[in-house]
Each structure stands twice: as C-alpha cells, then as structure tokens.
Coordinates of C-alpha atoms and ligand atoms in Angstrom, one line a residue:
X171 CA 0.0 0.0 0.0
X172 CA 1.6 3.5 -0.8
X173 CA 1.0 6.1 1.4
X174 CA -1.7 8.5 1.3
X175 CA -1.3 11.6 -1.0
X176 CA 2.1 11.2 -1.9
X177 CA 4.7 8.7 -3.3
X178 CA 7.4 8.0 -0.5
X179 CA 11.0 8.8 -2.6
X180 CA 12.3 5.4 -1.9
X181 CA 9.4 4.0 -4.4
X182 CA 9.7 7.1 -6.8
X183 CA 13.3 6.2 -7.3
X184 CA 13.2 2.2 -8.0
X185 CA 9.8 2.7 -10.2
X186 CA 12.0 4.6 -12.7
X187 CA 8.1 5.2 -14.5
X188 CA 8.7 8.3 -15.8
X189 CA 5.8 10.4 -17.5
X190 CA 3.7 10.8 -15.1
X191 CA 2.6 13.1 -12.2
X192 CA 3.2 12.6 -9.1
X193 CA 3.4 14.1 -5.1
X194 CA 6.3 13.8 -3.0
X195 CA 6.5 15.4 0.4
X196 CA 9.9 15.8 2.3
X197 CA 12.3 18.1 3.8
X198 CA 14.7 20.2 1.7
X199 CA 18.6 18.8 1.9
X200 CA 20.1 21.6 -0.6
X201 CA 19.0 24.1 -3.0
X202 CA 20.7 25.7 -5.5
X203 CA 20.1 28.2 -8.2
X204 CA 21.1 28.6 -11.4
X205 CA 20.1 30.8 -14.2
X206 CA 16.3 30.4 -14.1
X207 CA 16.0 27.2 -12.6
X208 CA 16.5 26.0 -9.2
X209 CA 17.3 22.9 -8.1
X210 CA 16.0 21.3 -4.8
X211 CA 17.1 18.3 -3.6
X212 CA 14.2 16.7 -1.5
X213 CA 14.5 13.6 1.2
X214 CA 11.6 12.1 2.9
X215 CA 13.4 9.5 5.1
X216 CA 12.3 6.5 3.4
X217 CA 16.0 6.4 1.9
X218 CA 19.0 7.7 2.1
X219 CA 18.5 9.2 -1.6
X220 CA 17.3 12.5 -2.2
X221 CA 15.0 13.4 -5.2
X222 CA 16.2 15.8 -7.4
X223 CA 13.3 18.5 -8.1
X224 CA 13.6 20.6 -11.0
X225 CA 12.0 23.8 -10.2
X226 CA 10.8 27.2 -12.4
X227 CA 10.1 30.0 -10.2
X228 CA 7.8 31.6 -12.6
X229 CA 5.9 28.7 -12.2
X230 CA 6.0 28.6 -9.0
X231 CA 6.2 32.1 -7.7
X232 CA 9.7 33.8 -7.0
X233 CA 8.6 34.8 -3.5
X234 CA 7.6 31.5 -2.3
X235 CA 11.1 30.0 -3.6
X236 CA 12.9 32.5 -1.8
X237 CA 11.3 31.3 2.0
X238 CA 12.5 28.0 1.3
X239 CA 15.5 26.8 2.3
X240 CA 17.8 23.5 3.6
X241 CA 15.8 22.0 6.3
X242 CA 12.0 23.5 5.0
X243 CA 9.4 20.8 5.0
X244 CA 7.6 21.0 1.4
X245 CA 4.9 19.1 -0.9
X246 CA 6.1 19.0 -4.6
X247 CA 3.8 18.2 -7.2
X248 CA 5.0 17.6 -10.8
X249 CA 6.1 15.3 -13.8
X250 CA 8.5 12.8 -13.7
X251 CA 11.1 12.9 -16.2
X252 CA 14.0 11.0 -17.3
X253 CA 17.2 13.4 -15.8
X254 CA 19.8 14.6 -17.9
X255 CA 22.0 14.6 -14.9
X256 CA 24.4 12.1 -14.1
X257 CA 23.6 11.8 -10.3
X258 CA 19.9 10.3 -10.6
X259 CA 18.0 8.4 -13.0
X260 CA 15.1 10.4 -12.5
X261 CA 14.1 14.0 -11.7
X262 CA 10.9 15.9 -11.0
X263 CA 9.8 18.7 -13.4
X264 CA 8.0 20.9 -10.2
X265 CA 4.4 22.2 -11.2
X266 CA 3.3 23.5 -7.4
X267 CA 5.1 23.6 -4.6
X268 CA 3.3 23.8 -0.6
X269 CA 5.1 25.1 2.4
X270 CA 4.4 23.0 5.7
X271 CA 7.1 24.3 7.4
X272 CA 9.8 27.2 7.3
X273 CA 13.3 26.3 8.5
X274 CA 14.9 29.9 9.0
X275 CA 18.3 29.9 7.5
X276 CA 20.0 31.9 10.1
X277 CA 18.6 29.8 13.1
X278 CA 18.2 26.0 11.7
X279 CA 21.4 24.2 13.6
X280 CA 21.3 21.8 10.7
X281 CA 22.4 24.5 7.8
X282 CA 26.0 23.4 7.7
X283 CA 26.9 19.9 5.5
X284 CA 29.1 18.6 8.0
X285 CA 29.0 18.9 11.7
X286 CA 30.5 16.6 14.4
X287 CA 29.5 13.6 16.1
X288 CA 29.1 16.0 19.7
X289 CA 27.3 18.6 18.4
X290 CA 24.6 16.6 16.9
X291 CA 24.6 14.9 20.4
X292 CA 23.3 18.2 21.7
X293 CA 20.8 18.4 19.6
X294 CA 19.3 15.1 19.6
X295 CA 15.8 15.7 18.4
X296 CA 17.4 17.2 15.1
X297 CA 19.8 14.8 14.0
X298 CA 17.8 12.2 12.4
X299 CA 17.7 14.5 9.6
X300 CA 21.2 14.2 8.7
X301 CA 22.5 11.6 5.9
X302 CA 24.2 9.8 9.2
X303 CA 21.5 9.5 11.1
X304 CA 19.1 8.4 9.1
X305 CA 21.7 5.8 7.8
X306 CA 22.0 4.4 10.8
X307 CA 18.7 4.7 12.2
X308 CA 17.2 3.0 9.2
X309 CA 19.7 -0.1 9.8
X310 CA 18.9 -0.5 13.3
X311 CA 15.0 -0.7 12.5
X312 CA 16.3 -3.2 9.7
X313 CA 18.3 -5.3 12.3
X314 CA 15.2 -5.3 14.7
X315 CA 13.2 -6.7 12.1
X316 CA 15.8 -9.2 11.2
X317 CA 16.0 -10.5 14.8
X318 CA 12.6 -11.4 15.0
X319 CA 12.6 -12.9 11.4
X320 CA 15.9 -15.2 12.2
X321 CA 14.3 -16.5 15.3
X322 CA 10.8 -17.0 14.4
X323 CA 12.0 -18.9 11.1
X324 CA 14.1 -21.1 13.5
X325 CA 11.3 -22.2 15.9
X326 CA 11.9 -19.3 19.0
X327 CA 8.9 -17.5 21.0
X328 CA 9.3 -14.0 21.7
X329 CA 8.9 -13.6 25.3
X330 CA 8.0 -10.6 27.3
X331 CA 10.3 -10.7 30.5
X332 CA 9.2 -7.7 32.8
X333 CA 11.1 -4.1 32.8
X334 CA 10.7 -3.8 36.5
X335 CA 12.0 -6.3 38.6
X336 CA 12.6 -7.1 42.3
X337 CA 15.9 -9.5 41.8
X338 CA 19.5 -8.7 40.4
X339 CA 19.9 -11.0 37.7
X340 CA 23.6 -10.2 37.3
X341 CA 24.5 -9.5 41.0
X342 CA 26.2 -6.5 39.6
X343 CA 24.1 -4.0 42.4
X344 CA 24.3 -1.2 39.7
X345 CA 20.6 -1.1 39.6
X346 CA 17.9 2.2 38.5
X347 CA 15.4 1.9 41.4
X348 CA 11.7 2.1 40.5
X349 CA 9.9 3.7 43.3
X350 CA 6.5 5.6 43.9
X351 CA 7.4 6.7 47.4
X352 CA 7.2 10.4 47.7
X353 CA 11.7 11.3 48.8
X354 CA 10.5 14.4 49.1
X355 CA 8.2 13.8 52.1
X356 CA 10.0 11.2 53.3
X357 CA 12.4 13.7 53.9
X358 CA 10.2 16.1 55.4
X359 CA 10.0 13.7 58.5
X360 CA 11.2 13.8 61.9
X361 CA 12.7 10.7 61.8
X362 CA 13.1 9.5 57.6
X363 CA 13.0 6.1 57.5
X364 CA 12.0 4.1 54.3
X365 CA 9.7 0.9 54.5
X366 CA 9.1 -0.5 51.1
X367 CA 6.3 -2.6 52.5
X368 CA 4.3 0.8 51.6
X369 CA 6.0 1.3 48.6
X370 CA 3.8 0.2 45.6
X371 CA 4.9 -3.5 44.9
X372 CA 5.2 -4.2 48.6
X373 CA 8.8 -4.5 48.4
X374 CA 11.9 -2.9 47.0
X375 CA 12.2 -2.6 43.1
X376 CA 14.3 -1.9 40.0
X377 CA 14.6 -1.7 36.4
X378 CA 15.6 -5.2 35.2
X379 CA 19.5 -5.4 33.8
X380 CA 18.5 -8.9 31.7
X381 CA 15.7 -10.4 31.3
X382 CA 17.7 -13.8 31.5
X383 CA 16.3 -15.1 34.6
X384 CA 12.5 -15.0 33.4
X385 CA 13.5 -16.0 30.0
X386 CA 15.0 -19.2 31.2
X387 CA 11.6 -19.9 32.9
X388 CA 10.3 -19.5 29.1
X389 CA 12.8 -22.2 27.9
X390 CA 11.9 -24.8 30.5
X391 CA 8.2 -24.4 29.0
X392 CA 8.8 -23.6 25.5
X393 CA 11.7 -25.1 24.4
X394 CA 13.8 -22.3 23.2
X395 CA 13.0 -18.1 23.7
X396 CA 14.3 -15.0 22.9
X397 CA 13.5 -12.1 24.7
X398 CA 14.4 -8.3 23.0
X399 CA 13.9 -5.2 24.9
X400 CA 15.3 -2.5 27.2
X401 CA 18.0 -3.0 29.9
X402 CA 19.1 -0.6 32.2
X403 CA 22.6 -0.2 34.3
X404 CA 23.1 2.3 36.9
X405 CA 27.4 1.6 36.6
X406 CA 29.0 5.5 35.8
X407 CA 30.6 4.1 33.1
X408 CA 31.6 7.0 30.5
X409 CA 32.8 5.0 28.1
X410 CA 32.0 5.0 24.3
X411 CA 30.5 1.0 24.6
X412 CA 28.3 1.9 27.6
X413 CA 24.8 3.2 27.7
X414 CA 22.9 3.1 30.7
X415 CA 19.8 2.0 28.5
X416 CA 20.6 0.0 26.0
X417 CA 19.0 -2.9 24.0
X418 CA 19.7 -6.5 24.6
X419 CA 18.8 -9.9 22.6
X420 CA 18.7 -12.6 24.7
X421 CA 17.7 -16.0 23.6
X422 CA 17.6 -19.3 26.1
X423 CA 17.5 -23.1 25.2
X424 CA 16.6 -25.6 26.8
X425 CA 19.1 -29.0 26.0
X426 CA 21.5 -26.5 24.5
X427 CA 25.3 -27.4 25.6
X428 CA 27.5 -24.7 25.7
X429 CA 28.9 -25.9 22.4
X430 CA 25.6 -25.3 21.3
X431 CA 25.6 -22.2 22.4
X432 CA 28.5 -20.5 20.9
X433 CA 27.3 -22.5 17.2
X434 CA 24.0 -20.3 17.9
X435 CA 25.9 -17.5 18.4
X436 CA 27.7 -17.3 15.5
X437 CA 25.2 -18.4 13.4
X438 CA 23.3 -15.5 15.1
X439 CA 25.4 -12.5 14.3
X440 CA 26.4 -14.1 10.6
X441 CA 22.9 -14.0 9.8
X442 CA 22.5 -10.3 10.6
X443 CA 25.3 -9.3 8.9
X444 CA 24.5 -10.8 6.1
X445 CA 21.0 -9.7 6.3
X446 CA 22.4 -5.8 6.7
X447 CA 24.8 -5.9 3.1
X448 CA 21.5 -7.7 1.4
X449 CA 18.8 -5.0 2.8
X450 CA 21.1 -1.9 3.7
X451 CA 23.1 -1.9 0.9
X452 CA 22.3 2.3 0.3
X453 CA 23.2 3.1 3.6
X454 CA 26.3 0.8 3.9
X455 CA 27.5 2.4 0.7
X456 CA 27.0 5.8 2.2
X457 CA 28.4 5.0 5.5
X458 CA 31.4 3.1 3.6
X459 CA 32.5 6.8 2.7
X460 CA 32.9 7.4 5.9
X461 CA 34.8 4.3 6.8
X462 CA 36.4 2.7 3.9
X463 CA 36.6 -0.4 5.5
X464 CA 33.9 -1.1 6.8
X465 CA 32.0 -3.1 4.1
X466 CA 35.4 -5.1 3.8
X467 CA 34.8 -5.6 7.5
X468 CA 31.1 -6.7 6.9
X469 CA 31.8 -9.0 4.4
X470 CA 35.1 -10.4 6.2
X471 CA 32.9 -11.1 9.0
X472 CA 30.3 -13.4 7.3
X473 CA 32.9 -15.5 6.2
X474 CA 35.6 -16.1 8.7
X475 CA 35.5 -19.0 11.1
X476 CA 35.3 -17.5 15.1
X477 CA 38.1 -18.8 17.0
X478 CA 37.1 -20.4 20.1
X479 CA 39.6 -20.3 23.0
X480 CA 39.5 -21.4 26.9
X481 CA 39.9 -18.4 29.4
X482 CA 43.4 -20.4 30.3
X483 CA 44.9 -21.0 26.9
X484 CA 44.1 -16.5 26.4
X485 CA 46.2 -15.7 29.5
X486 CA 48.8 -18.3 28.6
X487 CA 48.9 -15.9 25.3
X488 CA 48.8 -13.0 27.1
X489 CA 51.2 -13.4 29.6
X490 CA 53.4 -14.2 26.7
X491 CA 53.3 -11.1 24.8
X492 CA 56.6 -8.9 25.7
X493 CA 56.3 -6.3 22.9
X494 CA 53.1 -4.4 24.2
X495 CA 52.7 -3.0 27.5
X496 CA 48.8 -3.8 29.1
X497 CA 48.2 -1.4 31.7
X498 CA 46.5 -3.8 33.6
X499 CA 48.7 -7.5 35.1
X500 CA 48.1 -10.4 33.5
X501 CA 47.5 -13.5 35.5
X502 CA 44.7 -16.5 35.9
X503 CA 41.5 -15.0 37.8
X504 CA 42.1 -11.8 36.5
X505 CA 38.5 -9.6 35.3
X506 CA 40.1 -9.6 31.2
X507 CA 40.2 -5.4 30.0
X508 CA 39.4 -4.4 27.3
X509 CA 43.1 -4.0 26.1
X510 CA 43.5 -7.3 26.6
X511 CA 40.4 -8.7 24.8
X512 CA 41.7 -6.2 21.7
X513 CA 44.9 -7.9 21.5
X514 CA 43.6 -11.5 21.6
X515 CA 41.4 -10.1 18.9
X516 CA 43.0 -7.6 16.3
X517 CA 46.4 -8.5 17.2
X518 CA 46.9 -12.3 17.9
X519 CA 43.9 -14.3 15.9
X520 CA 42.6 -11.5 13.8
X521 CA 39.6 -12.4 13.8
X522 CA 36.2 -12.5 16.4
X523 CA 37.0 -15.1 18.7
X524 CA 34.8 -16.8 21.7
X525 CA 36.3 -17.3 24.5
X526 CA 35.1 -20.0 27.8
X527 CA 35.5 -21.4 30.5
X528 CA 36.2 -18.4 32.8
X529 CA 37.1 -18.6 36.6
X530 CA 33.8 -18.6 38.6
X531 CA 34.7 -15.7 40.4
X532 CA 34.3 -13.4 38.0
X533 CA 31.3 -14.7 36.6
X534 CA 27.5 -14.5 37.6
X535 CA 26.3 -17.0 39.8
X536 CA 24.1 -18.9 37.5
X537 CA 26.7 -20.0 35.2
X538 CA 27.3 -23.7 35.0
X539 CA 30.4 -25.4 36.9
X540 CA 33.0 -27.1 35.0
X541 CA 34.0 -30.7 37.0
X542 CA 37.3 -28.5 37.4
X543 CA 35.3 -27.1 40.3
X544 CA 37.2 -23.3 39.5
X545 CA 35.3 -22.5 35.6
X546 CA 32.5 -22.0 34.8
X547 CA 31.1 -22.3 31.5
X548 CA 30.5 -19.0 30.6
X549 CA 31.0 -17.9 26.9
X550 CA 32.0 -13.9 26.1
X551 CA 32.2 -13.4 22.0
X552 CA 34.2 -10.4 21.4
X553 CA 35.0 -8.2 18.1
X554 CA 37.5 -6.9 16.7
X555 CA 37.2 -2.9 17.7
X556 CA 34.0 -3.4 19.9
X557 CA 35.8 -5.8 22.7
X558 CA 32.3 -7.7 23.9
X559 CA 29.7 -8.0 21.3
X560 CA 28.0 -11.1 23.2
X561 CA 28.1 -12.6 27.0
X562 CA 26.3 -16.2 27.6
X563 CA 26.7 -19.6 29.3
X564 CA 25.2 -22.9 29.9
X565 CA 23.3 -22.5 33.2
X566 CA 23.7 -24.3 36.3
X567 CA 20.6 -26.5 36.1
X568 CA 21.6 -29.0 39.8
X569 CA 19.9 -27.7 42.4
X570 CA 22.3 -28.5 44.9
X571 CA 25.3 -26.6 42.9
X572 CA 23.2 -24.1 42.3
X573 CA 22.1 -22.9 46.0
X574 CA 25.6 -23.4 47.3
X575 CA 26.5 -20.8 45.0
X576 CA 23.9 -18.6 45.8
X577 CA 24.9 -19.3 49.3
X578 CA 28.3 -18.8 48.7
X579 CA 28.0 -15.4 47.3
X580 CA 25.2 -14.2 49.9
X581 CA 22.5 -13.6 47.4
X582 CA 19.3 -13.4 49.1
X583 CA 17.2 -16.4 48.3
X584 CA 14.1 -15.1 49.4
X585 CA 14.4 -13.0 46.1
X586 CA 15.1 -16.2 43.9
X587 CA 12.9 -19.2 45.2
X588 CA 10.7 -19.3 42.0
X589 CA 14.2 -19.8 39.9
X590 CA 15.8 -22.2 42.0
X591 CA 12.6 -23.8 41.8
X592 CA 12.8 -24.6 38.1
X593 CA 16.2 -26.4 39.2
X594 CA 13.5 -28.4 41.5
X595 CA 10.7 -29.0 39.2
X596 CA 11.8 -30.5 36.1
X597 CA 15.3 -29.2 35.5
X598 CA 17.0 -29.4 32.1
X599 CA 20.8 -28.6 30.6
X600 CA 19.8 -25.0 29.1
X601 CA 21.8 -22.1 28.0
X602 CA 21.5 -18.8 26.2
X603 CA 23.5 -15.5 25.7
X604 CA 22.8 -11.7 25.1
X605 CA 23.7 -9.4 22.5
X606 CA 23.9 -6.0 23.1
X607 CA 21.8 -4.2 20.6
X608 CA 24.0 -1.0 19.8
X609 CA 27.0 -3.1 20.3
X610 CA 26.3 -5.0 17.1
X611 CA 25.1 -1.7 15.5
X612 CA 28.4 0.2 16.4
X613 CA 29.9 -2.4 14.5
X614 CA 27.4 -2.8 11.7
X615 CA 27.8 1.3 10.9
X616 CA 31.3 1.9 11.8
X617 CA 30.6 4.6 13.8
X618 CA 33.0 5.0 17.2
X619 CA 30.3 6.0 20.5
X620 CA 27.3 3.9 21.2
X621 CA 25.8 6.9 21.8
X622 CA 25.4 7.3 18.0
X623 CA 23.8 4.7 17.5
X624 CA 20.4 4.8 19.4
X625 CA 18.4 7.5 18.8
X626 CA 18.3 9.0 22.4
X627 CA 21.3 8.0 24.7
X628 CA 20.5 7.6 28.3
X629 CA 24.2 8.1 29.6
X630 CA 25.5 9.7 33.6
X631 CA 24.2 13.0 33.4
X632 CA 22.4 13.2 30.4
X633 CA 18.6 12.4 29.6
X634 CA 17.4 15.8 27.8
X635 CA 15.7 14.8 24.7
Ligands
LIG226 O1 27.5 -9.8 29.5 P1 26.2 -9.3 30.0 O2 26.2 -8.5 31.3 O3 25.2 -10.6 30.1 C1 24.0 -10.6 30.6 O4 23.3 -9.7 31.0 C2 23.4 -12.0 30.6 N1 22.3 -12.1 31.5 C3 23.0 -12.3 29.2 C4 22.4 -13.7 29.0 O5 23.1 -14.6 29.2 N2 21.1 -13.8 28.7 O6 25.5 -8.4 28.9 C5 25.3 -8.9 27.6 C6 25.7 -8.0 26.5 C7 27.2 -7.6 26.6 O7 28.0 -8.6 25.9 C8 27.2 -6.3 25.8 O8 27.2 -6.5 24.4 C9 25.9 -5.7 26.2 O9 25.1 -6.7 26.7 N3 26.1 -4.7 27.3 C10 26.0 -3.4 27.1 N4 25.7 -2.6 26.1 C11 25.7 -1.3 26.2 N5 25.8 -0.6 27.4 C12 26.1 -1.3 28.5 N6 26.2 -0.7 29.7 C13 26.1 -2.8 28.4 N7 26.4 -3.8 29.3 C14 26.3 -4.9 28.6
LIG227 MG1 29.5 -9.7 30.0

C-alpha cells in the first residue's frame, strides 16, 4: 500500500516510470540556483536518496522559492522525467510547490553539511535528519526486524520478560530503582525512614539489567525463547561502549550445551550481517565513505570462522606477549580489560573469537560449573574494535550446585525461590547469551560511541531529549 497523498522517494526512485505526475513530500537537503531554474534536492526519510526537483520559479512564484531553504518541509507536485544529470535516474519537473514548514536559515542548527558527532549529540531531536543519522537509524529498524525474522524462522517464541523487577539478575548492584514513594516527604520527616512494605509493589524494586532469569523460565516451557527489549545499568561508566539504556537480545535453550551455544551465536550474528549488506546496501554504501573499510569488515565477518579459546589458553597468550605494555597484570582470575580482549582479537587471531571457561569468580552466579570445580562455562564473544559483542553460558541446572552458590555469594534467596525452583521442578541442561543491541550496531555502521547509534542516549548526566 503506498502512502496516502504522496509517493514515498524510496518508491519514486526504484519505479523509474517516468511520464507521469506525481506528489512527493519531504524536507529540503540543498537548493541551489542557477540561471532560471533552481534545483531542490528533497528527502523524505524513506531512503538515504534525495530526489532531485527541477524547479521554475515563474511557475511557481519567486517569493515563495525565496522562503525556502535547507531544512524546509515542502509538498512538490509535478512530472517525472527522465534526468539529464548524471547523479539520478530520475528527476521531477515541479508544477506547485506547498510550504508545511519554514526552517529559517539563520537559526536552523542543521544548515552546515558537515558537523561533528558532539554537536549533533546536543541536539538530539534534530539529527535524524542528517544523511548519518538516518543511515544508521534506518539499519537498526532493519536489524530489529531481522531478529525477530531469524528467530521466528528457526522455531523461537518471543517472550516478554518484565522491565521492573525485584531481583539482580547479574549481581552487579548497579541497579535504577523504580519507586512511587514520595523522597520528598520522606524527607520532610522527623525521623526519615524508608519501608518498602508501603511502597507500591510491597517491596523494593528496580529496572531489570537482563531479562535472563525470566527468559529461562520460558525455555523450560517452551523449548527455546528470545526475549528483546530494554535493559538498564546504573554503573558510571563514561565510556563509548556503555549506555545506561541499552537494547539486549537474549535467547535461552533448553538442551543446548555450551557448544551449542557458541554454534548459535555465531550463526546469530552471521545471519545479521548478512542480512544488513543484502537489505542496507544504500546506507552501507553511504556509511562506507565514511569508513572505507567497513564493508570489507562486513563482508570479512560473514565469512571467517570465530576462533574459540578457553579463558586459560588467552592468559597463557597473554602473559606471553613482551612487545606491548597492558596497563592492567596479566594472571589467571584476572577480570580480562578491554586492552586485553583487543589484542587477543585484532592482534593475535585477527579475527572475532569466543572465549570459555572463565574462573567462577568473576562470573554471575548462575553459570554452570565445569567438573574442574574453578570455571565456569560462561562464553563472552568479542569483536575486533568493539571488545564484547555477546556474554552467555550454559546455566547451572543441579539444584544443589546451584544454591551453594547462591549461598556462597550471599545472594538473598528469598528474592530467587521461584528460579531455583525450576532447578526443583523438572530441570533441564539449558543455555542462552545476550547481544547488546548497539554493540552490534556500532559495529554494523562503523561509527565509534554507542551513543550514535540509538536514537536518544541515556548516559550519567544526560537524559534531555
Ligand atoms: O554480559 P552481560 O552482562 O550478560 C547478561 O546480562 C546475561 N544475563 C545475558 C544472558 O546470558 N542472557 O551483557 C550482555 C551484553 C554484553 O555482551 C554487551 O554487548 C551488552 O550486553 N552490554 C551493554 N551494552 C551497552 N551498554 C552497557 N552498559 C552494556 N552492558 C552490557
Ligand atoms: Mg558480560
């Protein structure tokens, strides 16, 4: 179904019918004049493209030309011709032009070509305008849709899991607090004392960091699950790979090894890749101008082999390196940095590799333990330039294990009965991962902060648009 009253540009531009009238609405990229006829290139979102309008202004009034400008919302009517031009196939001769909306030359922060990656930051509610933007936002609706598509074609349920939440599912503590209990007031007291029993879930709640826990109640029901939605994390992380909203995909088997798991994985992100070149290509091109590489990298990506390494054998390599200087030691147990995972990745195997098998202690407390009795089968996949793309496991499914490690790391049980219960009731080997959303897009678009890749960053300090 086209859309009502006009022709969205994306259609204009593959129907190539020329000969006929037609109705385009958009917002003015450039205009320029020469002679007697001006030329207005017009972009209505649906592509990257711009139409070129070919426009008389004794046709359609000198004054009305002159009050628009870059950034002006307009309808064109006219014929569509053939263009003489070598930048588009087609053009539209202009008949009658409409003003929606002036964008005042002097004041519109969008007049300039080129601006930088901070200013458009600070004005947020603009930038989707720009080529960039639009680019990018374009690909992550495309990679949304894709997610759905590769796990409904290969037998998953989309699952809800809830936003607000009364357990940690990662035992991190860096947790937004959801809360309808008037600080103010509280304040005002003689003696301010909070009691969550009056707060309004009866208890004290957040915003969830994973929806992992209630996902793997899913699997032991359905079989296999994905959930997809927002995740918040309260850790001051500045960082260009941290949001503290971001998007995660998290899928959970049930009878899935950890084996299994890592196949998935890769299969996962091969898929959407692949998917991005096939449906993206316009925007890849674009943002390939930007970064020369990247659709080298894209490309590269689908067809190389991930290397999969034990936690061990990476610190063996690691402690073995003697012409780089990490800024953080080396040794078995250690939390891996990022300029650590970068080696392993860009310098030693060049290529994305999954690592396993970490120590227990610096994984979450669900993760399966190896008969080692000091790993765990956890599975981080990591990127070349992006360090963590993907963090997963096979789940501890014996009870026993399971609530001595809860014990073990004094995590309240009265907050997790209902999922050791599944451990109870039933068990089964399971596992699952999540992918950060904008992780996979910063990679997808080349572009070098996270916060460029989701339309409204929610980062320490800044929630304004
Ligand atoms: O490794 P994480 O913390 O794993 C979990 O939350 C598991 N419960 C997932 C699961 O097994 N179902 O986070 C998963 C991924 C990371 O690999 C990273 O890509 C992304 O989420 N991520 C962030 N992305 C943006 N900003 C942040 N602050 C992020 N923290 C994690
Ligand atoms: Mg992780």
């Amino acid at each position: 179904m086209e859309t009502p009253g006009r022709i969205r540009i994306i259609n204009v531009l593959k129907s190539k019918e020329t000969g006929r009238e037609i109705t385009v609405k958009g917002w003015v990229r450039t205009k320029r004049t020469s002679r007697r006829v001006t030329f207005i290139e017009l972009n209505d979102g649906s592509t990257i493209n711009g139409l070129q309008l070919v426009v008389d202004a004794a046709l359609v009034g000198e004054d009305k030309l002159k009050q628009i400008s870059t950034g002006a919302c307009i309808k064109a009517e006219g014929l569509l011709v053939e263009s003489p031009g070598s930048g588009q196939p087609v053009e539209l001769q202009v008949k009658s032009i409409d003003i929606y909306g002036h964008a005042d030359a002097e004041t519109y922060p969008l007049q300039k070509k080129e601006h930088t990656q901070e200013y458009l930051r600070e004005i947020a509610h603009l930038r989707p305008r720009t080529k960039m933007f639009g680019a990018v936002l374009r690909i992550r609706h495309a990679m949304a849709y894709a997610i759905h598509k590769y796990f409904n074609d290969n037998g998953f349920f989309y699952l809800h899991t809830p936003i607000i939440t009364a357990s940690d599912a990662e035992g991190a503590g860096a947790m937004f607090q959801v809360t309808t209990l008037n600080l103010d007031e509280l304040l005002k007291s003689k003696e301010p004392r909070i009691d969550y029993s009056n707060d309004f879930f009866g208890k004290r709640t957040s915003l969830t960091v994973s929806g992992q826990l209630e996902g793997e109640l899913g699997a032991l029901a359905l079989g296999q699950i994905y959930t997809f939605g927002p995740t918040f994390r309260a850790e001051n992380s500045n960082t260009p790979r941290h949001l503290a909203e971001f998007w995660m995909v998290e899928p959970e088997m049930a009878f899935y090894e950890i084996a299994d798991n890592m196949t998935l994985a890769e299969d996962f992100i091969k898929y959407l890749v692949s998917y991005a070149l096939d449906n993206c290509a316009d925007d890849l091109a674009f943002l390939n101008t930007k970064d020369s590489d990247l659709l080298a990298r894209l490309k590269g990506i689908v067809e190389t082999e991930f290397a999969r390494i034990d936690y061990t054998e990476a610190i063996e390599i690691l402690e073995k390196v003697d012409h780089v200087k990490f800024e953080y030691p080396v040794y078995w147990g250690v939390d891996l940095q990022a300029e650590h995972e970068r080696y392993l990745v860009e310098r030693h195997f060049g290529k994305p590799i999954i690592l396993t098998n970490y120590p227990k202690e610096i994984k979450a407390f669900y993760m399966k333990l190896n008969d080692d009795g000091k790993t765990v089968r956890a599975m981080d996949v990591l990127f070349p330039a992006i360090g963590e793309i993907i963090g997963g496991s096979q789940r501890e499914e014996n009870f026993d294990k399971l609530s001595a490690r809860i014990e073990e790391l004094n995590i309240p049980t009265k907050d997790l009965w209902w999922y050791l219960e599944t451990r109870k009731f039933g068990s089964a080997p399971h596992s699952g991962f999540g992918l950060g959303f904008e992780r996979l897009l910063l990679f997808l678009t080349g572009m070098s902060n996270i916060r460029d890749v989701i339309p409204f960053p929610r980062t320490p300090r800044n929630a304004e648009f």
